[in-house]
PDB file of C-alpha atoms and ligand atoms in Angstrom:
ATOM      1  CA  MET N   1      98.815-110.525 -47.814  1.00  0.00           C
ATOM      2  CA  GLY N   2      99.232-107.977 -50.557  1.00  0.00           C
ATOM      3  CA  LYS N   3     100.705-108.928 -53.984  1.00  0.00           C
ATOM      4  CA  ARG N   4     104.585-108.496 -54.089  1.00  0.00           C
ATOM      5  CA  ASN N   5     105.828-106.263 -56.896  1.00  0.00           C
ATOM      6  CA  LYS N   6     108.415-107.815 -59.223  1.00  0.00           C
ATOM      7  CA  PRO N   7     111.844-105.979 -58.875  1.00  0.00           C
ATOM      8  CA  PRO N   8     112.683-103.891 -61.946  1.00  0.00           C
ATOM      9  CA  PRO N   9     115.320-105.447 -64.248  1.00  0.00           C
ATOM     10  CA  ILE N  10     118.855-104.330 -63.379  1.00  0.00           C
ATOM     11  CA  LYS N  11     120.396-102.333 -66.220  1.00  0.00           C
ATOM     12  CA  THR N  12     124.027-103.043 -66.969  1.00  0.00           C
ATOM     13  CA  ASP N  13     126.409-102.285 -69.901  1.00  0.00           C
ATOM     14  CA  VAL N  14     127.626-105.845 -70.013  1.00  0.00           C
ATOM     15  CA  PRO N  15     126.378-107.517 -73.193  1.00  0.00           C
ATOM     16  CA  THR N  16     124.052-110.326 -72.425  1.00  0.00           C
ATOM     17  CA  ALA N  17     125.692-112.794 -74.889  1.00  0.00           C
ATOM     18  CA  ALA N  18     129.483-113.519 -74.722  1.00  0.00           C
ATOM     19  CA  PRO N  19     131.342-112.713 -77.989  1.00  0.00           C
ATOM     20  CA  ASP N  20     131.993-115.790 -80.032  1.00  0.00           C
ATOM     21  CA  ASP N  21     135.516-117.004 -80.935  1.00  0.00           C
ATOM     22  CA  GLY N  22     135.305-115.431 -84.373  1.00  0.00           C
ATOM     23  CA  GLU N  23     134.627-111.991 -82.904  1.00  0.00           C
ATOM     24  CA  VAL N  24     137.521-112.347 -80.428  1.00  0.00           C
ATOM     25  CA  ARG N  25     139.862-113.461 -83.216  1.00  0.00           C
ATOM     26  CA  GLY N  26     138.708-110.572 -85.403  1.00  0.00           C
ATOM     27  CA  ALA N  27     139.270-108.024 -82.618  1.00  0.00           C
ATOM     28  CA  THR N  28     142.708-109.468 -81.776  1.00  0.00           C
ATOM     29  CA  ARG N  29     143.686-109.365 -85.418  1.00  0.00           C
ATOM     30  CA  ALA N  30     142.494-105.779 -85.800  1.00  0.00           C
ATOM     31  CA  LEU N  31     144.622-104.834 -82.794  1.00  0.00           C
ATOM     32  CA  LEU N  32     147.745-106.852 -83.591  1.00  0.00           C
ATOM     33  CA  TRP N  33     147.905-106.495 -87.366  1.00  0.00           C
ATOM     34  CA  PRO N  34     149.126-102.865 -87.404  1.00  0.00           C
ATOM     35  CA  ILE N  35     151.645-103.625 -84.625  1.00  0.00           C
ATOM     36  CA  SER N  36     152.961-106.631 -86.514  1.00  0.00           C
ATOM     37  CA  ALA N  37     153.146-104.640 -89.769  1.00  0.00           C
ATOM     38  CA  LEU N  38     155.039-101.881 -87.963  1.00  0.00           C
ATOM     39  CA  LEU N  39     157.502-104.344 -86.402  1.00  0.00           C
ATOM     40  CA  HIS N  40     158.006-105.953 -89.801  1.00  0.00           C
ATOM     41  CA  SER N  41     158.861-102.590 -91.357  1.00  0.00           C
ATOM     42  CA  ILE N  42     161.229-101.740 -88.478  1.00  0.00           C
ATOM     43  CA  HIS N  43     162.921-105.135 -88.858  1.00  0.00           C
ATOM     44  CA  THR N  44     163.339-104.654 -92.631  1.00  0.00           C
ATOM     45  CA  LEU N  45     164.709-101.153 -92.088  1.00  0.00           C
ATOM     46  CA  LEU N  46     167.168-102.254 -89.397  1.00  0.00           C
ATOM     47  CA  THR N  47     168.340-105.213 -91.501  1.00  0.00           C
ATOM     48  CA  THR N  48     168.916-102.950 -94.516  1.00  0.00           C
ATOM     49  CA  LEU N  49     170.774-100.466 -92.313  1.00  0.00           C
ATOM     50  CA  LEU N  50     172.874-103.193 -90.728  1.00  0.00           C
ATOM     51  CA  LEU N  51     173.808-104.689 -94.116  1.00  0.00           C
ATOM     52  CA  SER N  52     174.718-101.243 -95.475  1.00  0.00           C
ATOM     53  CA  VAL N  53     176.954-100.517 -92.465  1.00  0.00           C
ATOM     54  CA  ILE N  54     178.657-103.920 -92.648  1.00  0.00           C
ATOM     55  CA  ALA N  55     179.199-103.521 -96.395  1.00  0.00           C
ATOM     56  CA  LEU N  56     181.273-100.386 -95.670  1.00  0.00           C
ATOM     57  CA  GLY N  57     183.957-102.522 -93.978  1.00  0.00           C
ATOM     58  CA  PRO N  58     186.268-105.139 -95.516  1.00  0.00           C
ATOM     59  CA  MET N  59     184.392-108.002 -97.112  1.00  0.00           C
ATOM     60  CA  PRO N  60     185.555-111.547 -97.779  1.00  0.00           C
ATOM     61  CA  THR N  61     186.254-112.306-101.417  1.00  0.00           C
ATOM     62  CA  HIS N  62     185.267-115.959-101.327  1.00  0.00           C
ATOM     63  CA  ILE N  63     182.835-117.803 -99.026  1.00  0.00           C
ATOM     64  CA  GLY N  64     182.153-121.531 -99.232  1.00  0.00           C
ATOM     65  CA  PHE N  65     179.119-123.307 -97.843  1.00  0.00           C
ATOM     66  CA  VAL N  66     178.750-126.986 -96.979  1.00  0.00           C
ATOM     67  CA  MET N  67     174.950-127.025 -96.955  1.00  0.00           C
ATOM     68  CA  ASP N  68     174.297-129.778 -94.459  1.00  0.00           C
ATOM     69  CA  GLY N  69     171.242-130.932 -92.519  1.00  0.00           C
ATOM     70  CA  ASN N  70     168.397-130.969 -95.072  1.00  0.00           C
ATOM     71  CA  ARG N  71     167.267-134.487 -94.117  1.00  0.00           C
ATOM     72  CA  ARG N  72     167.564-133.902 -90.363  1.00  0.00           C
ATOM     73  CA  TYR N  73     165.544-130.707 -90.806  1.00  0.00           C
ATOM     74  CA  ALA N  74     162.833-132.682 -92.617  1.00  0.00           C
ATOM     75  CA  ARG N  75     162.768-135.437 -89.972  1.00  0.00           C
ATOM     76  CA  SER N  76     162.653-132.958 -87.110  1.00  0.00           C
ATOM     77  CA  HIS N  77     159.578-131.333 -88.720  1.00  0.00           C
ATOM     78  CA  GLY N  78     157.895-134.637 -89.566  1.00  0.00           C
ATOM     79  CA  GLN N  79     158.259-133.897 -93.280  1.00  0.00           C
ATOM     80  CA  ARG N  80     159.397-135.852 -96.331  1.00  0.00           C
ATOM     81  CA  ILE N  81     163.134-135.846 -97.162  1.00  0.00           C
ATOM     82  CA  ALA N  82     162.319-134.133-100.470  1.00  0.00           C
ATOM     83  CA  ARG N  83     160.729-131.251 -98.536  1.00  0.00           C
ATOM     84  CA  GLY N  84     164.006-130.819 -96.596  1.00  0.00           C
ATOM     85  CA  HIS N  85     165.883-130.460 -99.882  1.00  0.00           C
ATOM     86  CA  GLU N  86     163.248-128.017-101.208  1.00  0.00           C
ATOM     87  CA  LYS N  87     163.673-125.867 -98.105  1.00  0.00           C
ATOM     88  CA  GLY N  88     167.446-126.237 -98.614  1.00  0.00           C
ATOM     89  CA  SER N  89     167.247-124.773-102.093  1.00  0.00           C
ATOM     90  CA  GLU N  90     165.126-121.852-100.784  1.00  0.00           C
ATOM     91  CA  SER N  91     167.792-121.279 -98.147  1.00  0.00           C
ATOM     92  CA  LEU N  92     170.466-121.226-100.850  1.00  0.00           C
ATOM     93  CA  LYS N  93     168.641-118.486-102.769  1.00  0.00           C
ATOM     94  CA  ARG N  94     168.142-116.486 -99.548  1.00  0.00           C
ATOM     95  CA  THR N  95     171.834-116.803 -98.635  1.00  0.00           C
ATOM     96  CA  LEU N  96     172.979-115.845-102.141  1.00  0.00           C
ATOM     97  CA  ARG N  97     170.844-112.699-101.968  1.00  0.00           C
ATOM     98  CA  ILE N  98     172.555-111.703 -98.707  1.00  0.00           C
ATOM     99  CA  CYS N  99     176.020-112.334-100.206  1.00  0.00           C
ATOM    100  CA  LEU N 100     175.098-110.281-103.266  1.00  0.00           C
ATOM    101  CA  ARG N 101     173.787-107.473-101.104  1.00  0.00           C
ATOM    102  CA  LEU N 102     177.162-107.481 -99.324  1.00  0.00           C
ATOM    103  CA  ASN N 103     179.130-107.535-102.598  1.00  0.00           C
ATOM    104  CA  ILE N 104     180.895-110.802-101.820  1.00  0.00           C
ATOM    105  CA  PRO N 105     182.175-111.684-105.310  1.00  0.00           C
ATOM    106  CA  ILE N 106     182.716-115.456-105.096  1.00  0.00           C
ATOM    107  CA  VAL N 107     180.380-117.922-103.424  1.00  0.00           C
ATOM    108  CA  SER N 108     180.980-121.675-103.645  1.00  0.00           C
ATOM    109  CA  VAL N 109     178.395-124.221-102.537  1.00  0.00           C
ATOM    110  CA  TYR N 110     178.706-127.981-102.064  1.00  0.00           C
ATOM    111  CA  ALA N 111     175.581-129.103-103.901  1.00  0.00           C
ATOM    112  CA  PHE N 112     176.353-132.779-104.444  1.00  0.00           C
ATOM    113  CA  ALA N 113     179.289-134.923-103.295  1.00  0.00           C
ATOM    114  CA  ILE N 114     180.415-137.727-105.610  1.00  0.00           C
ATOM    115  CA  ASP N 115     179.620-139.973-102.613  1.00  0.00           C
ATOM    116  CA  ASN N 116     175.994-138.792-102.674  1.00  0.00           C
ATOM    117  CA  PHE N 117     175.392-141.126-105.658  1.00  0.00           C
ATOM    118  CA  ARG N 118     175.119-143.855-102.988  1.00  0.00           C
ATOM    119  CA  ARG N 119     171.780-142.390-101.837  1.00  0.00           C
ATOM    120  CA  SER N 120     168.509-143.853-103.115  1.00  0.00           C
ATOM    121  CA  PRO N 121     167.794-143.190-106.812  1.00  0.00           C
ATOM    122  CA  GLU N 122     164.637-141.265-105.787  1.00  0.00           C
ATOM    123  CA  GLU N 123     166.631-138.913-103.540  1.00  0.00           C
ATOM    124  CA  VAL N 124     169.347-138.432-106.163  1.00  0.00           C
ATOM    125  CA  ASP N 125     166.642-137.594-108.740  1.00  0.00           C
ATOM    126  CA  THR N 126     165.008-135.103-106.350  1.00  0.00           C
ATOM    127  CA  LEU N 127     168.332-133.387-105.690  1.00  0.00           C
ATOM    128  CA  MET N 128     169.137-133.182-109.405  1.00  0.00           C
ATOM    129  CA  ARG N 129     165.676-131.852-110.253  1.00  0.00           C
ATOM    130  CA  LEU N 130     165.803-129.233-107.497  1.00  0.00           C
ATOM    131  CA  ALA N 131     169.310-128.118-108.424  1.00  0.00           C
ATOM    132  CA  THR N 132     168.345-127.772-112.109  1.00  0.00           C
ATOM    133  CA  GLU N 133     165.085-125.919-111.331  1.00  0.00           C
ATOM    134  CA  SER N 134     166.598-123.574-108.748  1.00  0.00           C
ATOM    135  CA  LEU N 135     169.586-122.745-110.923  1.00  0.00           C
ATOM    136  CA  ALA N 136     167.374-122.230-113.996  1.00  0.00           C
ATOM    137  CA  GLU N 137     165.290-119.777-111.967  1.00  0.00           C
ATOM    138  CA  ILE N 138     168.260-117.658-110.904  1.00  0.00           C
ATOM    139  CA  CYS N 139     170.047-117.853-114.302  1.00  0.00           C
ATOM    140  CA  ARG N 140     167.065-116.968-116.523  1.00  0.00           C
ATOM    141  CA  GLU N 141     166.788-113.521-118.042  1.00  0.00           C
ATOM    142  CA  GLY N 142     165.729-111.237-115.204  1.00  0.00           C
ATOM    143  CA  GLY N 143     166.782-113.829-112.608  1.00  0.00           C
ATOM    144  CA  PHE N 144     169.030-112.507-109.898  1.00  0.00           C
ATOM    145  CA  LEU N 145     172.342-113.832-111.279  1.00  0.00           C
ATOM    146  CA  GLN N 146     171.618-111.877-114.456  1.00  0.00           C
ATOM    147  CA  GLN N 147     170.353-108.799-112.618  1.00  0.00           C
ATOM    148  CA  HIS N 148     173.562-108.657-110.577  1.00  0.00           C
ATOM    149  CA  SER N 149     175.867-109.880-113.354  1.00  0.00           C
ATOM    150  CA  ILE N 150     177.011-113.035-111.564  1.00  0.00           C
ATOM    151  CA  ARG N 151     178.449-115.929-113.522  1.00  0.00           C
ATOM    152  CA  LEU N 152     177.448-119.534-112.820  1.00  0.00           C
ATOM    153  CA  ARG N 153     180.203-122.125-112.881  1.00  0.00           C
ATOM    154  CA  CYS N 154     179.579-125.822-112.393  1.00  0.00           C
ATOM    155  CA  ILE N 155     182.538-127.478-110.699  1.00  0.00           C
ATOM    156  CA  GLY N 156     183.082-131.222-110.642  1.00  0.00           C
ATOM    157  CA  ARG N 157     182.453-134.346-112.683  1.00  0.00           C
ATOM    158  CA  MET N 158     179.744-133.121-115.029  1.00  0.00           C
ATOM    159  CA  GLU N 159     180.124-136.322-117.067  1.00  0.00           C
ATOM    160  CA  LEU N 160     178.513-138.264-114.182  1.00  0.00           C
ATOM    161  CA  LEU N 161     175.224-136.359-114.645  1.00  0.00           C
ATOM    162  CA  LYS N 162     172.420-137.378-116.996  1.00  0.00           C
ATOM    163  CA  PRO N 163     172.882-135.883-120.501  1.00  0.00           C
ATOM    164  CA  ASP N 164     169.794-133.625-120.258  1.00  0.00           C
ATOM    165  CA  MET N 165     171.057-132.132-116.989  1.00  0.00           C
ATOM    166  CA  GLN N 166     174.562-131.662-118.412  1.00  0.00           C
ATOM    167  CA  LYS N 167     173.019-129.809-121.346  1.00  0.00           C
ATOM    168  CA  ALA N 168     170.826-127.614-119.122  1.00  0.00           C
ATOM    169  CA  LEU N 169     173.789-126.669-116.922  1.00  0.00           C
ATOM    170  CA  GLN N 170     176.005-125.928-119.941  1.00  0.00           C
ATOM    171  CA  GLU N 171     173.306-123.610-121.279  1.00  0.00           C
ATOM    172  CA  MET N 172     173.072-121.796-117.952  1.00  0.00           C
ATOM    173  CA  GLU N 173     176.845-121.403-117.777  1.00  0.00           C
ATOM    174  CA  ALA N 174     176.842-120.037-121.329  1.00  0.00           C
ATOM    175  CA  ALA N 175     173.968-117.648-120.561  1.00  0.00           C
ATOM    176  CA  THR N 176     175.864-116.132-117.632  1.00  0.00           C
ATOM    177  CA  ALA N 177     179.389-116.403-119.078  1.00  0.00           C
ATOM    178  CA  GLY N 178     179.647-112.679-119.822  1.00  0.00           C
ATOM    179  CA  ASN N 179     178.689-111.622-116.288  1.00  0.00           C
ATOM    180  CA  LYS N 180     181.445-109.713-114.559  1.00  0.00           C
ATOM    181  CA  ASN N 181     180.500-108.851-110.975  1.00  0.00           C
ATOM    182  CA  GLY N 182     181.025-112.224-109.352  1.00  0.00           C
ATOM    183  CA  VAL N 183     180.931-115.997-109.550  1.00  0.00           C
ATOM    184  CA  LEU N 184     178.678-118.670-108.102  1.00  0.00           C
ATOM    185  CA  ASN N 185     180.552-121.992-108.051  1.00  0.00           C
ATOM    186  CA  VAL N 186     178.073-124.858-107.749  1.00  0.00           C
ATOM    187  CA  CYS N 187     180.126-127.914-106.819  1.00  0.00           C
ATOM    188  CA  GLY N 188     178.617-131.230-107.775  1.00  0.00           C
ATOM    189  CA  PRO N 189     179.231-134.082-108.371  1.00  0.00           C
ATOM    190  CA  TYR N 190     182.332-132.926-106.533  1.00  0.00           C
ATOM    191  CA  ALA N 191     185.136-134.116-104.269  1.00  0.00           C
ATOM    192  CA  SER N 192     188.146-131.993-103.420  1.00  0.00           C
ATOM    193  CA  ARG N 193     190.609-134.888-103.720  1.00  0.00           C
ATOM    194  CA  ASP N 194     189.202-135.587-107.179  1.00  0.00           C
ATOM    195  CA  GLU N 195     189.640-131.905-108.135  1.00  0.00           C
ATOM    196  CA  ILE N 196     193.270-131.995-106.913  1.00  0.00           C
ATOM    197  CA  THR N 197     194.057-135.276-108.701  1.00  0.00           C
ATOM    198  CA  THR N 198     192.643-133.898-111.948  1.00  0.00           C
ATOM    199  CA  ALA N 199     194.720-130.725-111.529  1.00  0.00           C
ATOM    200  CA  VAL N 200     197.905-132.801-111.072  1.00  0.00           C
ATOM    201  CA  ARG N 201     197.083-134.803-114.221  1.00  0.00           C
ATOM    202  CA  ASP N 202     196.387-131.606-116.202  1.00  0.00           C
ATOM    203  CA  THR N 203     199.650-130.041-115.032  1.00  0.00           C
ATOM    204  CA  LEU N 204     201.571-133.157-116.101  1.00  0.00           C
ATOM    205  CA  ALA N 205     199.758-133.272-119.421  1.00  0.00           C
ATOM    206  CA  SER N 206     200.870-129.713-120.199  1.00  0.00           C
ATOM    207  CA  ASN N 207     204.463-130.333-119.066  1.00  0.00           C
ATOM    208  CA  PRO N 208     205.538-133.937-118.438  1.00  0.00           C
ATOM    209  CA  SER N 209     208.594-132.948-116.379  1.00  0.00           C
ATOM    210  CA  PRO N 210     208.153-133.828-112.661  1.00  0.00           C
ATOM    211  CA  LYS N 211     209.640-130.402-111.931  1.00  0.00           C
ATOM    212  CA  ALA N 212     206.452-128.892-113.371  1.00  0.00           C
ATOM    213  CA  ILE N 213     204.513-130.263-110.413  1.00  0.00           C
ATOM    214  CA  THR N 214     204.768-127.344-108.009  1.00  0.00           C
ATOM    215  CA  PRO N 215     202.091-126.341-105.471  1.00  0.00           C
ATOM    216  CA  GLU N 216     201.517-123.077-107.353  1.00  0.00           C
ATOM    217  CA  ALA N 217     201.160-124.800-110.742  1.00  0.00           C
ATOM    218  CA  VAL N 218     198.757-127.439-109.429  1.00  0.00           C
ATOM    219  CA  PHE N 219     196.706-125.007-107.313  1.00  0.00           C
ATOM    220  CA  GLY N 220     196.308-122.749-110.349  1.00  0.00           C
ATOM    221  CA  ARG N 221     194.863-125.686-112.276  1.00  0.00           C
ATOM    222  CA  LEU N 222     192.147-126.516-109.755  1.00  0.00           C
ATOM    223  CA  GLN N 223     188.887-126.231-111.639  1.00  0.00           C
ATOM    224  CA  SER N 224     187.423-123.789-109.116  1.00  0.00           C
ATOM    225  CA  VAL N 225     190.547-121.623-109.155  1.00  0.00           C
ATOM    226  CA  SER N 226     191.594-121.605-112.781  1.00  0.00           C
ATOM    227  CA  ALA N 227     189.181-118.960-114.064  1.00  0.00           C
ATOM    228  CA  ALA N 228     190.568-115.484-114.369  1.00  0.00           C
ATOM    229  CA  GLU N 229     187.927-114.013-112.043  1.00  0.00           C
ATOM    230  CA  ASP N 230     189.156-116.091-109.125  1.00  0.00           C
ATOM    231  CA  ILE N 231     192.747-115.115-109.682  1.00  0.00           C
ATOM    232  CA  ALA N 232     191.888-111.444-110.064  1.00  0.00           C
ATOM    233  CA  ALA N 233     189.719-111.581-106.965  1.00  0.00           C
ATOM    234  CA  GLY N 234     192.161-113.227-104.606  1.00  0.00           C
ATOM    235  CA  GLY N 235     193.512-116.448-106.061  1.00  0.00           C
ATOM    236  CA  GLY N 236     190.556-118.728-105.398  1.00  0.00           C
ATOM    237  CA  ALA N 237     191.437-119.400-101.750  1.00  0.00           C
ATOM    238  CA  LEU N 238     188.504-119.361 -99.344  1.00  0.00           C
ATOM    239  CA  ASP N 239     188.240-116.566 -96.773  1.00  0.00           C
ATOM    240  CA  ILE N 240     185.399-118.223 -94.892  1.00  0.00           C
ATOM    241  CA  LEU N 241     184.084-121.779 -94.944  1.00  0.00           C
ATOM    242  CA  ILE N 242     180.764-122.468 -93.243  1.00  0.00           C
ATOM    243  CA  ARG N 243     179.277-125.874 -92.563  1.00  0.00           C
ATOM    244  CA  THR N 244     175.788-126.067 -91.123  1.00  0.00           C
ATOM    245  CA  SER N 245     174.090-128.642 -88.852  1.00  0.00           C
ATOM    246  CA  ASP N 246     176.923-128.883 -86.312  1.00  0.00           C
ATOM    247  CA  THR N 247     178.778-131.615 -88.182  1.00  0.00           C
ATOM    248  CA  LYS N 248     182.463-130.868 -87.677  1.00  0.00           C
ATOM    249  CA  ARG N 249     184.070-132.308 -90.819  1.00  0.00           C
ATOM    250  CA  LEU N 250     185.101-130.881 -94.188  1.00  0.00           C
ATOM    251  CA  SER N 251     183.809-133.930 -96.111  1.00  0.00           C
ATOM    252  CA  ASP N 252     186.174-133.441 -99.041  1.00  0.00           C
ATOM    253  CA  PHE N 253     185.057-129.897 -99.865  1.00  0.00           C
ATOM    254  CA  MET N 254     187.668-127.391-101.121  1.00  0.00           C
ATOM    255  CA  LEU N 255     190.354-128.785 -98.793  1.00  0.00           C
ATOM    256  CA  TRP N 256     193.243-126.909-100.375  1.00  0.00           C
ATOM    257  CA  GLN N 257     191.271-123.690-100.903  1.00  0.00           C
ATOM    258  CA  ALA N 258     190.322-123.770 -97.190  1.00  0.00           C
ATOM    259  CA  ASP N 259     193.869-124.397 -96.036  1.00  0.00           C
ATOM    260  CA  ARG N 260     195.132-120.966 -97.013  1.00  0.00           C
ATOM    261  CA  GLY N 261     193.939-118.929 -94.057  1.00  0.00           C
ATOM    262  CA  ALA N 262     190.164-119.473 -94.210  1.00  0.00           C
ATOM    263  CA  GLN N 263     188.110-119.052 -91.061  1.00  0.00           C
ATOM    264  CA  VAL N 264     186.193-122.305 -90.687  1.00  0.00           C
ATOM    265  CA  HIS N 265     182.828-122.170 -88.912  1.00  0.00           C
ATOM    266  CA  PHE N 266     180.580-125.022 -87.876  1.00  0.00           C
ATOM    267  CA  VAL N 267     177.130-123.666 -87.060  1.00  0.00           C
ATOM    268  CA  LYS N 268     174.368-125.579 -85.308  1.00  0.00           C
ATOM    269  CA  THR N 269     171.540-124.472 -87.606  1.00  0.00           C
ATOM    270  CA  TYR N 270     170.319-126.964 -90.213  1.00  0.00           C
ATOM    271  CA  TRP N 271     170.887-125.589 -93.722  1.00  0.00           C
ATOM    272  CA  PRO N 272     167.156-124.949 -94.477  1.00  0.00           C
ATOM    273  CA  ASP N 273     167.047-122.573 -91.465  1.00  0.00           C
ATOM    274  CA  PHE N 274     170.360-120.864 -92.239  1.00  0.00           C
ATOM    275  CA  GLY N 275     170.165-117.105 -92.720  1.00  0.00           C
ATOM    276  CA  LEU N 276     171.278-113.671 -91.706  1.00  0.00           C
ATOM    277  CA  THR N 277     171.225-114.465 -87.973  1.00  0.00           C
ATOM    278  CA  ASP N 278     173.911-117.121 -88.546  1.00  0.00           C
ATOM    279  CA  LEU N 279     175.883-115.260 -91.184  1.00  0.00           C
ATOM    280  CA  LEU N 280     176.133-111.846 -89.510  1.00  0.00           C
ATOM    281  CA  PRO N 281     178.214-112.830 -86.456  1.00  0.00           C
ATOM    282  CA  ILE N 282     180.577-114.760 -88.747  1.00  0.00           C
ATOM    283  CA  LEU N 283     181.048-111.765 -91.054  1.00  0.00           C
ATOM    284  CA  LEU N 284     181.472-109.369 -88.139  1.00  0.00           C
ATOM    285  CA  GLY N 285     184.088-111.702 -86.605  1.00  0.00           C
ATOM    286  CA  TRP N 286     185.915-111.843 -89.938  1.00  0.00           C
ATOM    287  CA  GLN N 287     185.859-108.048 -90.199  1.00  0.00           C
ATOM    288  CA  GLN N 288     187.258-107.762 -86.662  1.00  0.00           C
ATOM    289  CA  ARG N 289     190.129-110.037 -87.641  1.00  0.00           C
ATOM    290  CA  GLU N 290     190.784-107.975 -90.769  1.00  0.00           C
ATOM    291  CA  TRP N 291     190.797-104.692 -88.790  1.00  0.00           C
ATOM    292  CA  LEU N 292     193.235-106.208 -86.279  1.00  0.00           C
ATOM    293  CA  ARG N 293     195.448-107.505 -89.056  1.00  0.00           C
ATOM    294  CA  GLY N 294     195.465-104.040 -90.649  1.00  0.00           C
ATOM    295  CA  GLU N 295     196.493-102.498 -87.311  1.00  0.00           C
ATOM    296  CA  ARG N 296     199.301-105.020 -86.875  1.00  0.00           C
ATOM    297  CA  HIS N 297     200.593-104.277 -90.379  1.00  0.00           C
ATOM    298  CA  GLU N 298     200.451-100.531 -89.739  1.00  0.00           C
ATOM    299  CA  GLY N 299     202.393-101.125 -86.499  1.00  0.00           C
ATOM    300  CA  TRP N 300     205.164-102.957 -88.328  1.00  0.00           C
ATOM    301  CA  GLU N 301     205.669-100.370 -91.024  1.00  0.00           C
TER     302      GLU N 301
HETATM  303  C1  LIG C 401     172.498-126.292-106.098  1.00  0.00           C
HETATM  304  C2  LIG C 401     171.114-126.360-105.587  1.00  0.00           C
HETATM  305  C3  LIG C 401     170.182-125.309-105.997  1.00  0.00           C
HETATM  306  C4  LIG C 401     170.764-127.375-104.751  1.00  0.00           C
HETATM  307  C5  LIG C 401     169.432-127.475-104.119  1.00  0.00           C
HETATM  308  C6  LIG C 401     169.297-128.487-103.064  1.00  0.00           C
HETATM  309  C7  LIG C 401     170.351-128.475-102.013  1.00  0.00           C
HETATM  310  C8  LIG C 401     170.383-127.390-101.007  1.00  0.00           C
HETATM  311  C9  LIG C 401     171.232-129.469-102.032  1.00  0.00           C
HETATM  312  C10 LIG C 401     172.261-129.743-101.013  1.00  0.00           C
HETATM  313  C11 LIG C 401     172.449-131.230-100.999  1.00  0.00           C
HETATM  314  C12 LIG C 401     172.799-131.880 -99.752  1.00  0.00           C
HETATM  315  C13 LIG C 401     173.405-133.212 -99.964  1.00  0.00           C
HETATM  316  C14 LIG C 401     172.591-131.329 -98.540  1.00  0.00           C
HETATM  317  C15 LIG C 401     173.002-131.911 -97.261  1.00  0.00           C
HETATM  318  O1  LIG C 401     171.946-132.296 -96.445  1.00  0.00           O
HETATM  319  P1  LIG C 401     171.759-133.849 -96.224  1.00  0.00           P
HETATM  320  O2  LIG C 401     170.862-134.347 -97.289  1.00  0.00           O
HETATM  321  O3  LIG C 401     173.099-134.527 -96.159  1.00  0.00           O
HETATM  322  O4  LIG C 401     171.016-133.915 -94.846  1.00  0.00           O
HETATM  323  P2  LIG C 401     171.540-134.562 -93.497  1.00  0.00           P
HETATM  324  O5  LIG C 401     172.899-133.964 -93.225  1.00  0.00           O
HETATM  325  O6  LIG C 401     170.522-134.134 -92.502  1.00  0.00           O
HETATM  326  O7  LIG C 401     171.591-136.045 -93.720  1.00  0.00           O
END
């Protein structure tokens, strides 16, 4: 029997070794990165366009936020409670930027209820620290309240805060006192019934006759209403009140201000996740109502 020749090796283009995970990841990234960057730019462009178009229509003068759900957000992500509040303060800055972009002149936020003093001392300290740090960041020279000429006002029982925090907040209020384009009311330690009771006392103190106690006189003395900016910009009543985290209560926040025609919205999103996607449909709905109102008025004239 003759010797069998070995078959020649088959030539193929298939690489002999499979690419490792790193190479696959690198190739995927090289392919997806430009697409992702393009989508990001398109998203930014569309958002800017959308905000500019919306800003052409009627805008609310005063929006209030009950920022609820920080702790549930933290629990649902397996994070510490403090992290939920940190994300909450980031969400506040994001939301304020949107309101500024839309030229909404007065924004009021429920930062700390008087009742919140019942929480653990550690949580109260975290909330106070975060509020002071976040507000200091936006009130400093070059911070966005200064850039956009927005005044900070602290509403509530300041005397219940630690002296160093009272001092820091007073300094921030003073630093922004000359700002004319709008107001950020940070409510805390706050309760609406407390604000109303104080306003009744102040009205009586200025005129002890029971006849002096009229709804107009007392409303005008509410701490969040009494500044000239509020009166010039619509009397301090809320146009829109938003509470996050699907809790359907007002929890003693601006009860009287909300009872003068405000649209009240309870949204499912936890406050740390709140953003444009939640705010836009609310603003568009408000604009629709304003357009309809305008039409009705035109019809009557
Ligand atoms: C002014 C400022 C910069 C504040 C920064 C921090 C911040 C957003 C405070 C809001 C405080 C608060 C009591 C939120 C409600 O969530 P929750 O703690 O009641 O959570 P839960 O509803 O899930 O229990």
